[in-house]
PDB file of C-alpha atoms in Angstrom:
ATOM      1  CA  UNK A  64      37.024  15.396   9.672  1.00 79.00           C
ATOM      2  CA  UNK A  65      33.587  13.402   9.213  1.00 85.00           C
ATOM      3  CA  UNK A  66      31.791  17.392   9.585  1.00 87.00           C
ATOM      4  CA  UNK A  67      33.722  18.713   7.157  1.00 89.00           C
ATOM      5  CA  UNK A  68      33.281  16.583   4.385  1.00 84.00           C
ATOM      6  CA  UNK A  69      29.146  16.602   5.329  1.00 85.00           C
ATOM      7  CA  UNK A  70      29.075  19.934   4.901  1.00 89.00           C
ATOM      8  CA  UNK A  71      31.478  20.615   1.817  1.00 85.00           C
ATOM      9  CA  UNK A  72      29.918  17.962   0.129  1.00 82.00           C
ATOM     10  CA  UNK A  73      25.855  19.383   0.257  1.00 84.00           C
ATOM     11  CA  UNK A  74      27.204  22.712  -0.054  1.00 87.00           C
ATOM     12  CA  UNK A  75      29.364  22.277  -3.463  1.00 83.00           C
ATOM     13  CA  UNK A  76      27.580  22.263  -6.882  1.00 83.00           C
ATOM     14  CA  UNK A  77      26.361  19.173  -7.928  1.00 79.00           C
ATOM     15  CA  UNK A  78      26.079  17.791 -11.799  1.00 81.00           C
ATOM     16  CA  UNK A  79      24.290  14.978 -11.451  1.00 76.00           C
ATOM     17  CA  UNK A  80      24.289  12.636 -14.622  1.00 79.00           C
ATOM     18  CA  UNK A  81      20.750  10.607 -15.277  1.00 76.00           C
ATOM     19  CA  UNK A  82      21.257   7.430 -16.240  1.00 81.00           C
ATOM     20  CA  UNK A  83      17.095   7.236 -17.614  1.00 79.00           C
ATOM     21  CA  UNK A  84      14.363  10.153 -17.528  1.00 82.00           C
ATOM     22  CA  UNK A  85      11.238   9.074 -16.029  1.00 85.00           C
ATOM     23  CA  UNK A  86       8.034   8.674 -18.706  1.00 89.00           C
ATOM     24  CA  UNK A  87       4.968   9.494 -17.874  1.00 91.00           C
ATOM     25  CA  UNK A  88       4.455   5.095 -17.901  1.00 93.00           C
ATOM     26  CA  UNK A  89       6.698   5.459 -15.064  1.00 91.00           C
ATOM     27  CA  UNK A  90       4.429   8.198 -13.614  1.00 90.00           C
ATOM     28  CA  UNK A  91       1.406   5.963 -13.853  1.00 94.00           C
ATOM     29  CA  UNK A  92       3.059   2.916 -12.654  1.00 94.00           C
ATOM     30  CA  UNK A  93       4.103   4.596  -9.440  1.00 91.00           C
ATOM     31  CA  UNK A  94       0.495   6.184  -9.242  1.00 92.00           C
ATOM     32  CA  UNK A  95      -1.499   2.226  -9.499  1.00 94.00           C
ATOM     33  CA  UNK A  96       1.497   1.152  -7.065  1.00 94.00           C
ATOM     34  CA  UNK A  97       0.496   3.597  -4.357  1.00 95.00           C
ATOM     35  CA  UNK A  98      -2.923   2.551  -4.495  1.00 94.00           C
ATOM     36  CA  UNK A  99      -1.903  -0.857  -3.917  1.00 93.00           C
ATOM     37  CA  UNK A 100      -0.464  -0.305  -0.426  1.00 94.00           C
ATOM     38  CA  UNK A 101      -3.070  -1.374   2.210  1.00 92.00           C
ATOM     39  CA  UNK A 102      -4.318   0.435   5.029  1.00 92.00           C
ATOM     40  CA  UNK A 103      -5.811  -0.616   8.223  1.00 91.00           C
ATOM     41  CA  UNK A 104      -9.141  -0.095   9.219  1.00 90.00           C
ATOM     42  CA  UNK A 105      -7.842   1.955  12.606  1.00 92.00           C
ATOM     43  CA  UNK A 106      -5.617   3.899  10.675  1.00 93.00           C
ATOM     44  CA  UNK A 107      -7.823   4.508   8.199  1.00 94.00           C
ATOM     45  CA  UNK A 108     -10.231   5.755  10.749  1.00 94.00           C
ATOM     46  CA  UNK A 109      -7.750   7.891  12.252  1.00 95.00           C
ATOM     47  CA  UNK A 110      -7.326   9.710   9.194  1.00 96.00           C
ATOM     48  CA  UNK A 111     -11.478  10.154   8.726  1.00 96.00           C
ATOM     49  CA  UNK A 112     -11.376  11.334  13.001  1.00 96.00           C
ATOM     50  CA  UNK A 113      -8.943  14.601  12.158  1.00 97.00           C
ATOM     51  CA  UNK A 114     -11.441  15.259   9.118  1.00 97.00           C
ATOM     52  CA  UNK A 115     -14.526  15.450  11.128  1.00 97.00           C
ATOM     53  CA  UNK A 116     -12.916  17.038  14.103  1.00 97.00           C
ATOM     54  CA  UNK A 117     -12.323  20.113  11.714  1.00 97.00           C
ATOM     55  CA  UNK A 118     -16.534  20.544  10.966  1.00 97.00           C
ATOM     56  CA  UNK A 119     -17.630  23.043  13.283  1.00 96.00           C
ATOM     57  CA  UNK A 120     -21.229  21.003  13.367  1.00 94.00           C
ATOM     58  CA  UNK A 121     -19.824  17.735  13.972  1.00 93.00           C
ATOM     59  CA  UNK A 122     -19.789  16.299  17.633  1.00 92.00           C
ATOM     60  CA  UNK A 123     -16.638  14.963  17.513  1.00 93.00           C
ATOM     61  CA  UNK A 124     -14.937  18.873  16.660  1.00 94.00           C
ATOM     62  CA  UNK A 125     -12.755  20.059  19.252  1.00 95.00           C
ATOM     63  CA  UNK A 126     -14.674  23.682  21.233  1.00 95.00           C
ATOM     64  CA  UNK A 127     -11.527  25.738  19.981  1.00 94.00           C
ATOM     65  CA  UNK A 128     -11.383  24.249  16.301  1.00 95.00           C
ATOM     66  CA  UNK A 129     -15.215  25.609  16.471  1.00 95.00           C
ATOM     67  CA  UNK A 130     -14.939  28.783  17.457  1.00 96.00           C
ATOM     68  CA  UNK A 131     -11.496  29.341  14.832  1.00 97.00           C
ATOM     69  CA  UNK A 132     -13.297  27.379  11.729  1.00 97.00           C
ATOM     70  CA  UNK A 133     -16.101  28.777   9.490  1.00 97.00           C
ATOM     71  CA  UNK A 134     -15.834  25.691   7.159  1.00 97.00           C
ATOM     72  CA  UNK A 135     -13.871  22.099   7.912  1.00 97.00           C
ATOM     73  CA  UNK A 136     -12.322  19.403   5.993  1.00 97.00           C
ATOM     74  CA  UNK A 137     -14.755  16.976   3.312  1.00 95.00           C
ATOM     75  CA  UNK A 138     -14.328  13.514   3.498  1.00 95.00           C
ATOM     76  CA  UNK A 139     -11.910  14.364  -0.080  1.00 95.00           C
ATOM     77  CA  UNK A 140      -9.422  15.164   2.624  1.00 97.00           C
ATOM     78  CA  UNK A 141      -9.373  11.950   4.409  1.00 97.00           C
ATOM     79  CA  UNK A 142      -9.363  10.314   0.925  1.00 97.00           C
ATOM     80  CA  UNK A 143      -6.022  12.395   0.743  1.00 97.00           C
ATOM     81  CA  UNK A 144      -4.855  11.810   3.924  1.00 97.00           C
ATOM     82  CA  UNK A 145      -5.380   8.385   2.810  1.00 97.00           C
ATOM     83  CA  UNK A 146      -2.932   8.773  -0.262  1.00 97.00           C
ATOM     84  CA  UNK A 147      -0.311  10.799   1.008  1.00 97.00           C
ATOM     85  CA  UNK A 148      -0.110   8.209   3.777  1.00 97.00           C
ATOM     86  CA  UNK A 149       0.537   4.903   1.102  1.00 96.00           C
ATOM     87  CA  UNK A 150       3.020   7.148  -0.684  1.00 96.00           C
ATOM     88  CA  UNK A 151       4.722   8.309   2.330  1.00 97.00           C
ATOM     89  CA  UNK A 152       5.042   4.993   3.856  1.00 96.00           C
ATOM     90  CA  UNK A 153       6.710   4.065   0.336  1.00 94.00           C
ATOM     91  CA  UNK A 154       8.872   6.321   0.024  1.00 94.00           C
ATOM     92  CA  UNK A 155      10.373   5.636   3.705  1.00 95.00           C
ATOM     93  CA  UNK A 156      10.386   1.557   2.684  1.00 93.00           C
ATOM     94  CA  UNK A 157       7.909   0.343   3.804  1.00 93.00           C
ATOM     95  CA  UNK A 158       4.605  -1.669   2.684  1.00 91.00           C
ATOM     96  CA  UNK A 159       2.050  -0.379   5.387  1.00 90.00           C
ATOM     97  CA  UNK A 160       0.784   2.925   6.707  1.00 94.00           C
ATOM     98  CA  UNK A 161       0.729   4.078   9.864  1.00 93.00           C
ATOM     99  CA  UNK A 162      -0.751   6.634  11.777  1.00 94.00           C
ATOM    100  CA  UNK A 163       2.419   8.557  11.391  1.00 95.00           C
ATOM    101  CA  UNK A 164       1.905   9.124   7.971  1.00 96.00           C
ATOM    102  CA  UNK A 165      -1.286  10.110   8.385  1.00 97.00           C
ATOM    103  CA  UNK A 166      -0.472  12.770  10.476  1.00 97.00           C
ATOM    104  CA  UNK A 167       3.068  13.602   8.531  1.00 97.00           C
ATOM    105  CA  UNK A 168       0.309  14.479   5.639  1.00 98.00           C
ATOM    106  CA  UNK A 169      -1.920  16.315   7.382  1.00 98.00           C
ATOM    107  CA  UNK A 170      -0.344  19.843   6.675  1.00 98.00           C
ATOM    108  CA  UNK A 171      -0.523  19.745   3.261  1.00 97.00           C
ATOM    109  CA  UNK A 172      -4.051  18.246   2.971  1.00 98.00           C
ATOM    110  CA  UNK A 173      -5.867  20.048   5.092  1.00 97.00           C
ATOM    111  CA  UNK A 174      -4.163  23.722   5.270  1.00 96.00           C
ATOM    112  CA  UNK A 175      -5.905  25.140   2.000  1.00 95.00           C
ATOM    113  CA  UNK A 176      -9.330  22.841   3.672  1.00 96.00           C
ATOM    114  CA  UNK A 177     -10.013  24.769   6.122  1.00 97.00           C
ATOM    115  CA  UNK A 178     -11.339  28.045   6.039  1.00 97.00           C
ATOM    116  CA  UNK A 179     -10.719  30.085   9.248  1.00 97.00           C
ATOM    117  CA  UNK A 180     -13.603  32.376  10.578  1.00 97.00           C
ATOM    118  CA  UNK A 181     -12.978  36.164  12.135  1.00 97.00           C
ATOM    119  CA  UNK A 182     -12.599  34.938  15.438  1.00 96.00           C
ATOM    120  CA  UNK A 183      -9.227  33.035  14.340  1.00 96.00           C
ATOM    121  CA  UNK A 184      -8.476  36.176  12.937  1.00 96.00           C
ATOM    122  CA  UNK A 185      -9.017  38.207  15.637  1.00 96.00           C
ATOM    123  CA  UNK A 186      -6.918  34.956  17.826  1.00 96.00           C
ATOM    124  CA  UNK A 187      -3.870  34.793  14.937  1.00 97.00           C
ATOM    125  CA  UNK A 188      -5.078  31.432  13.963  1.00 97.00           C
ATOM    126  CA  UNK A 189      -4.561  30.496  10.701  1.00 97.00           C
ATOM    127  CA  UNK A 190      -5.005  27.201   8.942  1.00 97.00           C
ATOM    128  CA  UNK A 191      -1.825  25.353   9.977  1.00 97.00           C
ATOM    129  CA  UNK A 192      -2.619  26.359  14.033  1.00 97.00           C
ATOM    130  CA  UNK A 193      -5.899  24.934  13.632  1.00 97.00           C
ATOM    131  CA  UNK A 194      -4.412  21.720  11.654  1.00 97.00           C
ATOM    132  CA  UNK A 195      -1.996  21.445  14.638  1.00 97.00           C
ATOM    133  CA  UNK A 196      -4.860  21.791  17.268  1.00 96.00           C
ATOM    134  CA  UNK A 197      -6.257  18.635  15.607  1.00 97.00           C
ATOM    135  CA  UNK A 198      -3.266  16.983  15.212  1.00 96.00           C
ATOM    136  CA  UNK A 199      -2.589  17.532  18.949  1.00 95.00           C
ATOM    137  CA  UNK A 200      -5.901  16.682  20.548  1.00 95.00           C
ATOM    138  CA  UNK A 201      -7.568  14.168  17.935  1.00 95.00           C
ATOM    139  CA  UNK A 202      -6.072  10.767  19.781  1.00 92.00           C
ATOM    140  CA  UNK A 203      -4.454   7.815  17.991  1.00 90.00           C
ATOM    141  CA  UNK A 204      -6.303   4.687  19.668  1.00 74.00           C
ATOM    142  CA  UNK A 205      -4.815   1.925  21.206  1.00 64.00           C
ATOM    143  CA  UNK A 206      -6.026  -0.054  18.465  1.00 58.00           C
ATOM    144  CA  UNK A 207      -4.092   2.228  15.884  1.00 54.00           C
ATOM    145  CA  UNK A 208      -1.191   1.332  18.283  1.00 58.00           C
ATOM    146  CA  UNK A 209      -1.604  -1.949  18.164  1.00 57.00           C
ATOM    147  CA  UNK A 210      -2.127  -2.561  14.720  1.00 59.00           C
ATOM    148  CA  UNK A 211       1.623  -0.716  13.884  1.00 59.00           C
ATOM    149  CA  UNK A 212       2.923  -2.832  16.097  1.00 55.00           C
ATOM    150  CA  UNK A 213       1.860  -6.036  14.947  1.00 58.00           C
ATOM    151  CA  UNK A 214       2.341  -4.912  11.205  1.00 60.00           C
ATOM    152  CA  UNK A 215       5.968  -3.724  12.225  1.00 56.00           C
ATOM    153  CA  UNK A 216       6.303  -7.319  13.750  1.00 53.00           C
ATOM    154  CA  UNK A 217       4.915  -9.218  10.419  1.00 54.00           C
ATOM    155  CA  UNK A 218       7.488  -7.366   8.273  1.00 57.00           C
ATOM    156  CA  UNK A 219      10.595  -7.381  10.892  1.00 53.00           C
ATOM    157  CA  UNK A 220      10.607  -3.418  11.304  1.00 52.00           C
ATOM    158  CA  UNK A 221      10.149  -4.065  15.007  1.00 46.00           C
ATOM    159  CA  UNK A 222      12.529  -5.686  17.388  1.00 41.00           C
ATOM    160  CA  UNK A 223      10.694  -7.165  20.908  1.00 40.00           C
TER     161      UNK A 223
END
């Protein structure tokens, strides 16, 4: 049946024939592209609210992401965060980020970011349980909400 085929066809060898290699123009074109797609200001601020919550000595930091991190996230991370986000959202279609792909990015930004202190060590925290902390207790505003809603509207991504 439908299962079968699935799974014989992903699981046989494949000898895919390309039609074009990419050049490196193609590289760079893709590159200036992602930095075209525009972010919101609330999304954009969600991404800089995980950053600081992973500084130890900034108010905003979670008590257990302080006693776990000896060193947090620079604002080069949100700038990342940022990035990964537009290409993200391109690569799943669409012309907007959303807080989703903020988060979706978050991992690979910030895991080699933060530097864990003994206390994580002596708790089994490592980088990714302290991303996940933020991820979990940084909150995505109403307005962040709100704002992928009404974008999702604009471009038809969003039935009522």
């Amino acid at each position: 049946g439908e299962e079968y085929d699935v799974v014989r066809t992903t699981t046989a060898t494949r000898n895919p024939t390309f039609e074009r290699p990419i050049s490196g123009e193609d590289l760079i074109a893709f590159q200036r592209l992602v930095r075209t797609v525009p972010v919101a200001e609330p999304v954009m601020r969600h991404a800089l609210d995980i950053v600081r919550a992973s500084r130890p000595k900034d108010g905003t930091c979670p008590e257990s992401v302080g006693k776990w991190v000896a060193f947090g996230a620079s604002v080069r991370a949100a700038q990342y965060l940022v990035l990964g986000g537009k290409a993200r959202a391109l690569l799943a279609g669409r012309t907007w980020v959303g807080t989703e792909d903020i988060q979706a990015m978050a991992h690979p930004v910030l895991r080699h970011r933060i530097i864990t202190n003994f206390n994580a060590e002596a708790d089994r925290i490592g980088p990714d349980d302290v991303v996940e902390y933020l991820l979990e207790h940084v909150p995505v505003s109403d307005a962040d909400v709100e704002n992928q809603v009404v974008a999702g509207l604009f471009r038809g991504e969003v039935q009522e």
